[in-house]
CSV table of C-alpha atoms in Angstrom, one decimal:
chain,number,residue,atom,x,y,z
A,1,UNK,CA,15.3,-1.6,-21.2
A,2,UNK,CA,13.1,1.2,-19.8
A,3,UNK,CA,11.4,2.1,-16.5
A,4,UNK,CA,7.9,3.6,-16.5
A,5,UNK,CA,8.3,6.7,-14.3
A,6,UNK,CA,5.0,7.7,-12.6
A,7,UNK,CA,4.1,11.3,-12.0
A,8,UNK,CA,1.7,13.9,-13.4
A,9,UNK,CA,2.5,12.3,-16.7
A,10,UNK,CA,4.0,8.9,-17.4
A,11,UNK,CA,7.5,8.8,-19.0
A,12,UNK,CA,9.8,6.1,-20.1
A,13,UNK,CA,13.3,6.3,-18.6
A,14,UNK,CA,16.3,4.3,-20.0
A,15,UNK,CA,17.7,1.8,-17.5
A,16,UNK,CA,20.1,-0.3,-19.4
A,17,UNK,CA,20.8,-1.9,-22.8
A,18,UNK,CA,21.0,-5.7,-23.5
A,19,UNK,CA,23.1,-7.0,-26.4
A,20,UNK,CA,21.8,-9.6,-28.8
A,21,UNK,CA,23.6,-12.3,-26.9
A,22,UNK,CA,21.9,-11.4,-23.6
A,23,UNK,CA,18.3,-11.0,-24.8
A,24,UNK,CA,17.3,-14.3,-23.2
A,25,UNK,CA,17.7,-12.5,-19.8
A,26,UNK,CA,15.3,-9.7,-20.6
A,27,UNK,CA,12.1,-11.2,-19.3
A,28,UNK,CA,13.8,-12.5,-16.1
A,29,UNK,CA,15.6,-9.2,-15.5
A,30,UNK,CA,12.4,-7.2,-15.8
A,31,UNK,CA,10.6,-9.5,-13.4
A,32,UNK,CA,13.5,-9.3,-10.9
A,33,UNK,CA,13.6,-5.5,-11.1
A,34,UNK,CA,9.8,-5.3,-10.5
A,35,UNK,CA,9.9,-7.7,-7.6
A,36,UNK,CA,12.8,-5.8,-6.0
A,37,UNK,CA,10.6,-2.7,-5.9
A,38,UNK,CA,8.0,-4.7,-4.0
A,39,UNK,CA,10.1,-6.8,-1.6
A,40,UNK,CA,13.6,-5.2,-1.6
A,41,UNK,CA,15.1,-8.7,-1.9
A,42,UNK,CA,18.6,-7.8,-3.0
A,43,UNK,CA,19.8,-11.4,-3.1
A,44,UNK,CA,17.1,-12.4,-5.6
A,45,UNK,CA,17.9,-9.5,-7.8
A,46,UNK,CA,21.7,-10.0,-7.6
A,47,UNK,CA,21.2,-13.6,-8.7
A,48,UNK,CA,19.9,-12.4,-12.0
A,49,UNK,CA,22.2,-9.4,-12.4
A,50,UNK,CA,25.3,-11.6,-11.8
A,51,UNK,CA,24.4,-13.5,-15.0
A,52,UNK,CA,24.3,-10.2,-17.0
A,53,UNK,CA,27.3,-8.3,-18.4
A,54,UNK,CA,29.0,-6.0,-16.0
A,55,UNK,CA,27.8,-2.8,-17.7
A,56,UNK,CA,24.2,-4.0,-17.5
A,57,UNK,CA,24.6,-4.9,-13.9
A,58,UNK,CA,26.1,-1.5,-13.0
A,59,UNK,CA,23.5,0.5,-15.0
A,60,UNK,CA,20.6,-1.3,-13.3
A,61,UNK,CA,22.1,-0.9,-9.8
A,62,UNK,CA,22.8,2.8,-10.4
A,63,UNK,CA,19.2,3.4,-11.7
A,64,UNK,CA,17.7,1.8,-8.6
A,65,UNK,CA,19.9,3.9,-6.3
A,66,UNK,CA,19.1,7.1,-8.0
A,67,UNK,CA,15.4,6.6,-8.7
A,68,UNK,CA,13.8,3.9,-6.6
A,69,UNK,CA,13.9,4.7,-2.9
A,70,UNK,CA,11.7,2.4,-0.8
A,71,UNK,CA,8.1,3.5,-0.5
A,72,UNK,CA,5.9,1.4,1.7
A,73,UNK,CA,2.8,0.1,-0.2
A,74,UNK,CA,3.9,1.7,-3.6
A,75,UNK,CA,4.7,-1.5,-5.6
A,76,UNK,CA,3.8,-5.1,-6.1
A,77,UNK,CA,5.8,-7.6,-8.1
A,78,UNK,CA,3.8,-6.5,-11.2
A,79,UNK,CA,4.8,-2.8,-10.9
A,80,UNK,CA,3.4,0.4,-9.3
A,81,UNK,CA,0.2,0.6,-7.4
A,82,UNK,CA,-2.0,3.3,-8.9
A,83,UNK,CA,-4.6,5.5,-7.2
A,84,UNK,CA,-7.8,4.8,-9.0
A,85,UNK,CA,-10.2,6.9,-6.9
A,86,UNK,CA,-9.2,9.6,-4.5
A,87,UNK,CA,-10.9,11.6,-1.8
A,88,UNK,CA,-14.3,9.9,-1.7
A,89,UNK,CA,-15.9,11.3,1.4
A,90,UNK,CA,-18.6,10.1,3.7
A,91,UNK,CA,-20.2,12.1,6.5
A,92,UNK,CA,-20.7,9.1,8.9
A,93,UNK,CA,-20.1,5.4,9.3
A,94,UNK,CA,-23.3,3.9,8.0
A,95,UNK,CA,-24.6,1.2,5.7
A,96,UNK,CA,-23.6,3.2,2.6
A,97,UNK,CA,-20.0,3.5,3.7
A,98,UNK,CA,-19.8,-0.1,4.7
A,99,UNK,CA,-21.2,-1.2,1.3
A,100,UNK,CA,-18.7,0.9,-0.5
A,101,UNK,CA,-15.8,-0.7,1.4
A,102,UNK,CA,-17.2,-4.2,1.1
A,103,UNK,CA,-17.4,-3.7,-2.7
A,104,UNK,CA,-13.8,-2.5,-3.0
A,105,UNK,CA,-12.6,-5.2,-0.6
A,106,UNK,CA,-14.4,-8.0,-2.5
A,107,UNK,CA,-12.7,-7.2,-5.9
A,108,UNK,CA,-9.2,-6.8,-4.3
A,109,UNK,CA,-8.7,-3.0,-4.4
A,110,UNK,CA,-6.4,-1.5,-1.9
A,111,UNK,CA,-8.2,0.8,0.6
A,112,UNK,CA,-7.0,3.7,2.7
A,113,UNK,CA,-9.3,5.6,4.9
A,114,UNK,CA,-8.9,8.3,7.5
A,115,UNK,CA,-11.0,10.6,9.6
A,116,UNK,CA,-10.9,14.4,9.3
A,117,UNK,CA,-12.6,17.1,11.5
A,118,UNK,CA,-15.1,19.2,9.5
A,119,UNK,CA,-15.5,22.9,10.0
A,120,UNK,CA,-19.0,22.4,11.3
A,121,UNK,CA,-17.8,20.1,14.1
A,122,UNK,CA,-18.6,16.8,12.3
A,123,UNK,CA,-16.3,14.2,10.9
A,124,UNK,CA,-15.4,13.3,7.3
A,125,UNK,CA,-14.3,9.8,6.4
A,126,UNK,CA,-12.0,10.2,3.4
A,127,UNK,CA,-11.4,7.1,1.3
A,128,UNK,CA,-8.7,6.5,-1.3
A,129,UNK,CA,-8.9,3.4,-3.5
A,130,UNK,CA,-5.8,1.8,-5.0
A,131,UNK,CA,-5.4,-0.6,-7.9
A,132,UNK,CA,-4.2,-3.5,-5.8
A,133,UNK,CA,-3.5,-4.7,-2.3
A,134,UNK,CA,0.2,-4.9,-1.4
A,135,UNK,CA,1.6,-8.1,0.2
A,136,UNK,CA,3.6,-8.4,3.3
A,137,UNK,CA,5.7,-11.3,4.5
A,138,UNK,CA,4.2,-13.7,7.1
A,139,UNK,CA,6.6,-12.5,9.8
A,140,UNK,CA,6.5,-8.8,8.9
A,141,UNK,CA,4.6,-6.0,10.6
A,142,UNK,CA,1.1,-5.9,9.1
A,143,UNK,CA,1.3,-2.5,7.5
A,144,UNK,CA,1.6,-1.1,4.0
A,145,UNK,CA,0.7,2.5,4.8
A,146,UNK,CA,3.7,4.2,6.4
A,147,UNK,CA,3.1,5.8,9.8
A,148,UNK,CA,3.3,9.6,9.8
A,149,UNK,CA,6.5,11.1,11.1
A,150,UNK,CA,6.3,11.7,14.9
A,151,UNK,CA,2.9,10.0,15.3
A,152,UNK,CA,2.4,7.8,18.4
A,153,UNK,CA,0.2,4.8,17.9
A,154,UNK,CA,-2.1,3.9,20.8
A,155,UNK,CA,-3.6,0.8,19.2
A,156,UNK,CA,-3.3,-1.2,16.0
A,157,UNK,CA,-6.1,-3.6,15.2
A,158,UNK,CA,-6.1,-6.1,12.4
A,159,UNK,CA,-8.9,-8.3,11.1
A,160,UNK,CA,-6.5,-11.2,11.4
A,161,UNK,CA,-6.9,-11.1,15.2
A,162,UNK,CA,-9.4,-13.3,16.9
A,163,UNK,CA,-12.5,-11.2,17.1
A,164,UNK,CA,-16.3,-11.3,16.9
A,165,UNK,CA,-18.0,-12.7,13.8
A,166,UNK,CA,-19.0,-9.4,12.4
A,167,UNK,CA,-16.5,-9.7,9.5
A,168,UNK,CA,-13.4,-7.7,8.6
A,169,UNK,CA,-15.1,-4.6,7.2
A,170,UNK,CA,-17.6,-4.1,10.0
A,171,UNK,CA,-14.9,-5.1,12.6
A,172,UNK,CA,-12.6,-2.3,11.2
A,173,UNK,CA,-15.4,0.2,11.2
A,174,UNK,CA,-16.4,-0.6,14.8
A,175,UNK,CA,-12.8,0.1,16.0
A,176,UNK,CA,-12.6,3.2,13.9
A,177,UNK,CA,-15.9,4.5,15.1
A,178,UNK,CA,-15.1,3.9,18.8
A,179,UNK,CA,-11.8,5.7,18.5
A,180,UNK,CA,-13.4,8.6,16.7
A,181,UNK,CA,-16.0,9.1,19.4
A,182,UNK,CA,-13.0,9.6,21.7
A,183,UNK,CA,-11.6,12.3,19.4
A,184,UNK,CA,-8.7,10.2,18.1
A,185,UNK,CA,-7.1,10.3,14.7
A,186,UNK,CA,-7.8,7.0,12.9
A,187,UNK,CA,-6.4,5.5,9.7
A,188,UNK,CA,-7.6,2.3,8.1
A,189,UNK,CA,-6.0,0.3,5.2
A,190,UNK,CA,-5.9,-3.1,3.7
A,191,UNK,CA,-3.1,-5.5,2.8
A,192,UNK,CA,-2.5,-9.1,1.7
A,193,UNK,CA,-0.8,-10.9,4.6
A,194,UNK,CA,1.2,-13.8,3.2
A,195,UNK,CA,1.5,-17.3,4.6
A,196,UNK,CA,5.2,-17.3,3.6
A,197,UNK,CA,8.3,-15.3,4.1
A,198,UNK,CA,9.8,-16.3,0.8
A,199,UNK,CA,8.1,-15.9,-2.6
A,200,UNK,CA,5.2,-14.3,-0.7
A,201,UNK,CA,3.7,-12.1,-3.3
A,202,UNK,CA,0.1,-12.9,-4.1
A,203,UNK,CA,-0.6,-15.6,-1.6
A,204,UNK,CA,-2.2,-15.0,1.7
A,205,UNK,CA,-5.1,-13.4,3.6
A,206,UNK,CA,-6.6,-10.0,2.8
A,207,UNK,CA,-6.8,-8.0,6.0
A,208,UNK,CA,-7.9,-4.7,7.4
A,209,UNK,CA,-5.5,-2.7,9.6
A,210,UNK,CA,-6.7,0.1,11.9
A,211,UNK,CA,-4.2,2.5,13.5
A,212,UNK,CA,-5.5,4.7,16.3
A,213,UNK,CA,-3.1,7.6,17.1
A,214,UNK,CA,-2.5,9.6,20.2
A,215,UNK,CA,-3.5,12.7,18.4
A,216,UNK,CA,-6.8,14.6,17.8
A,217,UNK,CA,-8.6,14.2,14.5
A,218,UNK,CA,-6.9,16.4,12.0
A,219,UNK,CA,-8.7,19.3,10.3
A,220,UNK,CA,-10.3,18.6,6.9
A,221,UNK,CA,-8.0,18.7,3.9
A,222,UNK,CA,-9.8,16.8,1.2
A,223,UNK,CA,-11.5,19.9,-0.3
A,224,UNK,CA,-8.3,22.0,-0.5
């Protein structure tokens, strides 16, 4: 059994070996390992591992400890979330940017967007598109983009809150634009907010999250 290690190149890394008498566990074990990367549900993983031989259980647990530290928003139950389009930049919030986000949102891509201060005094909106939206439990904090170390959040808005009828994309852009005019650093991302706390992957409401930080808009980095 192998893990697909993501990086500059993709590599297969050996995790464990199943004997002929245990091959019936292969599909279930692969599913449990992938789900663990997404939800960190140790009990669900242990339920499968406890039916495997001790060497298989020990090898899988050791691989997870050595290679699979938790990373917010990096996995779904089907595996890693890939960056499919990076550093697409818009010079202002307008119909073109809104249409770009609407298109990505409609087909279920993950969205991450932040503002950067241009050298000429303007603002860039830098957008990264991901291969999927990551789910969060019903009771969990609605965030799949980890907060920067040391950053203070002034406001977090989500499209799941009662608001005007402008829609999730325009609602997020309005909040982001208002904060930017005040010189605040803003980050916007999407997630799938589940209706459940158990078996929550893939069922819920797609939402926008806008974080406004108590910090000035950072200097542009996308062209570096």
